Amino acid sequence: MDVSKKLLVVTFTMFALLTVLLIVASHTILLSSFSKLETRDTLKNTEKIEQAIAWEALSIDRTARDWAYWDDTYEFMNTLNPEYIESNLEDNTLYDLDLNVMLFVNKSGVMVYPMSVDLINRTNVPVPAGLLERINSGLLTTRGNADYMQGVILLEEGPMLIVCRPILVSLEEGPSAGTLILGKYIDSSYIASLEERTQSSLSLYALNEEMPPDFQDAFNKAFRGEGNTVNILGDNRVAGYFILKDTTGEPVALMRADYPRDLYAQGKKTLTYIYGFLLLSGIVIGTATKFSLDRLLVSRLIAIDSFLEKVKREKDISKQLEVDGEDEIHRLSKGINEMLSSIRLAEQELKSREYEKKFILDSLEEIVVLRDPNFNIRWANRAALKNRDLLTVKIKEMTSDCHKTADKEIIQKPRYPQASGWTDQEFTSSEGKTWLLRSKPVCDETGAIIAILETGVEITERKNYEIELFRAKHDAEVANHTKSEFLANMSHELRTPLNSIIGFSDLLYEKVYGELNARQLKAVGNISSSGKHLLNLINEILDLSKVEAGSFELHYSTFWLAEAFAEVRDMLFPFAASKGIKIKLEIETSLPRVSADRERIMQVLSNLMTNAIKFSNENGCIRVKAAQRNDFINIAVSDEGIGIAAADHDKLFKPFSQIDSSSSKKYQGTGLGLALVKEIVHLHSGSVWFESEAGKGSTFGFSIPFSGRSE
């Protein structure tokens, strides 16, 4: 098949593929755009429905505020005066407010007056048992003036929109006299009114009942944090979903809104017209392109092909090709002429390069040898020829490695596998020099070995240096281990007499052995506090020594982080109060229980908070934050103190290292606290970090996994 026919096939094939590609791209892009518009429109309409429910909750909350912040209600909760009920809580009160439930609960969590009606049948009904259980358990009672709850709760009678407000005086001042609870069922009547207002079809499923597959799929996506979800229910319907949450923020129900797919249907109709236009355009443009290429390209390429066949047949490279025009084909003809002129010079240049390569390889001090697959030397540089004994010894070693077999084919296979990596081998010559001998197989395109490249370099000095370095490293490790054992033993021996000193001084201070005057009490108190300070220092040295000696153990348990934080805060309160410093805990309420060494985590937090108090200005504030990040918990301690200059950042977290190490330093300490913090956190498979700037305070934090031990 000649070029003209091939070009015809290629041209129409390319335009056919291009047309198909444009059709597919148009289908994908435009249909995707219409689908996105449909999704955006569905989400927008669904958000309106969600907003309508939010406005309903806001309306109930306004009603709750009117009643809960009324002085008469506050007085009623304190006195239970029946006149309040007779004048304000009539039988039609809930019907006028469009509510199903109004409950008055005192500050002890006891319901003092309930009202519950059926808005559809307009009858009084008992208070739902599920609502009473939540009140008795304290889930729906407020605990402070600013406490407030709103959400949807699941009851046996159906989901209910609930609002809880503390009962205060008209100026929203306390103390709270109890809790006012208002509720409205999200029943068929309410959903029907919502459908009429939003012009949509709504469906509601609670999480405690079996949901259809599309509801379950939408809930899973929303639970993973993908927001409101849109599902295609068929060719004619599309649905949007959103989650209803309870007072604690947990999902309790899922609502679906259905809409017709008018926008998507219009988009598919538009695509049909685009497909016809693209197909017709492809046929017309393809035909025009074929004729143009024949005239401008094919005829001239045929002339070039005929010339090259003539040169090949006659073996006369002195001929010149002439092609008209000033385009790429003309330049191609000039290139062919220049190529023919350059062929004569190619052999001379090749010989010159071979000589240059040989000269460079001969000038190297390293050994370079090229062998054939039968292990015979094909080429060797001058350095290799000067060390023939190495090559001979190498062959003997290989023979020994292959069980002293003389068959070279057996030698090759274990020595040179069909791989492109280098094989290294060290050898000590009879002169005492150490050589690094490297071998690499050279393979063709099929992977068969066609040659073997070998290099060699003397590494005697480097080998001696490595031996000395290994000995020095071993000596340093032995010395460091001995030091850690010594510190651990000495710390243990010092703690026993120190405990006696502290114990007897405390007994004297408590006047167990008799009365002491003021000066004696002060002296005994100084002995006790100094002994405790020294014991704390020894304990830190002992802990650090255990870490370095590898004998530091963690005792894992499961505990609430908030309780541990509060315990540390109470322990440090006298120290902070002496400087007028406030300690604020900002802990996420949804944090799960943590699996870690509770005592060591409290030690880490105590060290960080103590440093924050120590380096804070008087009447300052310290913030302790805890938040969940994936499978880790991040804890940060921030102060507004003196801060740390950038030049001193490298000194942190190093044992016995302090920023101010002078004898007259203002802030006392050993420099062991942060070092222990780092080691304890690392043993929990966590990490430490800090941010600080001179004069602007510091933030020290750490992260540990919730799951505890790392496998």
CSV table of N, CA and C in Angstrom, one decimal, residues 32 81 101 132 168 243 274 277 302 325 373 405 424 457 471 504 530 555 594 614 684:
chain,number,residue,atom,x,y,z
A,32,SER,N,-21.8,15.9,32.5
A,32,SER,CA,-21.3,16.1,33.9
A,32,SER,C,-21.7,17.5,34.4
A,81,ASN,N,-46.2,28.3,93.1
A,81,ASN,CA,-47.5,29.0,93.4
A,81,ASN,C,-48.5,28.5,92.3
A,101,VAL,N,-45.2,19.6,73.8
A,101,VAL,CA,-44.7,19.3,75.2
A,101,VAL,C,-44.2,20.6,75.8
A,132,LEU,N,-39.2,11.3,79.7
A,132,LEU,CA,-39.0,11.3,81.1
A,132,LEU,C,-37.7,10.6,81.5
A,168,LEU,N,-34.4,31.7,84.3
A,168,LEU,CA,-33.7,32.8,84.9
A,168,LEU,C,-34.6,34.0,85.1
A,243,ILE,N,-29.1,15.1,57.6
A,243,ILE,CA,-29.2,14.4,58.9
A,243,ILE,C,-29.8,15.4,60.0
A,274,ILE,N,-25.8,18.3,19.3
A,274,ILE,CA,-24.3,18.5,19.3
A,274,ILE,C,-23.7,17.3,18.6
A,277,PHE,N,-24.0,17.6,14.7
A,277,PHE,CA,-23.1,18.6,14.2
A,277,PHE,C,-21.6,18.2,14.1
A,302,ILE,N,7.2,11.2,-2.3
A,302,ILE,CA,7.5,10.2,-3.3
A,302,ILE,C,8.8,10.5,-4.0
A,325,GLY,N,10.4,24.7,-3.0
A,325,GLY,CA,9.7,25.1,-1.9
A,325,GLY,C,10.6,25.6,-0.8
A,373,PRO,N,31.3,-13.5,28.0
A,373,PRO,CA,30.5,-14.4,28.8
A,373,PRO,C,31.3,-15.6,29.3
A,405,THR,N,34.9,-25.8,41.1
A,405,THR,CA,34.6,-26.5,39.9
A,405,THR,C,35.3,-25.8,38.7
A,424,ASP,N,29.7,-6.6,44.8
A,424,ASP,CA,30.9,-6.1,45.4
A,424,ASP,C,31.6,-7.2,46.2
A,457,VAL,N,39.2,-0.8,43.0
A,457,VAL,CA,39.9,0.4,43.6
A,457,VAL,C,40.4,0.0,45.0
A,471,ARG,N,35.4,0.9,66.6
A,471,ARG,CA,35.9,0.7,68.0
A,471,ARG,C,35.5,1.9,68.8
A,504,PHE,N,10.9,12.7,108.7
A,504,PHE,CA,11.1,13.2,110.1
A,504,PHE,C,10.9,14.7,110.2
A,530,SER,N,13.1,21.8,101.0
A,530,SER,CA,14.4,21.6,100.2
A,530,SER,C,14.6,20.1,99.9
A,555,HIS,N,3.0,1.8,82.3
A,555,HIS,CA,1.9,1.0,82.8
A,555,HIS,C,0.6,1.6,82.2
A,594,VAL,N,-8.7,7.6,76.8
A,594,VAL,CA,-7.3,7.5,76.3
A,594,VAL,C,-6.7,6.3,77.0
A,614,LYS,N,6.0,29.2,85.8
A,614,LYS,CA,7.3,29.8,86.2
A,614,LYS,C,7.7,30.9,85.3
A,684,HIS,N,5.4,6.7,74.2
A,684,HIS,CA,4.0,6.5,73.9
A,684,HIS,C,3.7,6.6,72.4
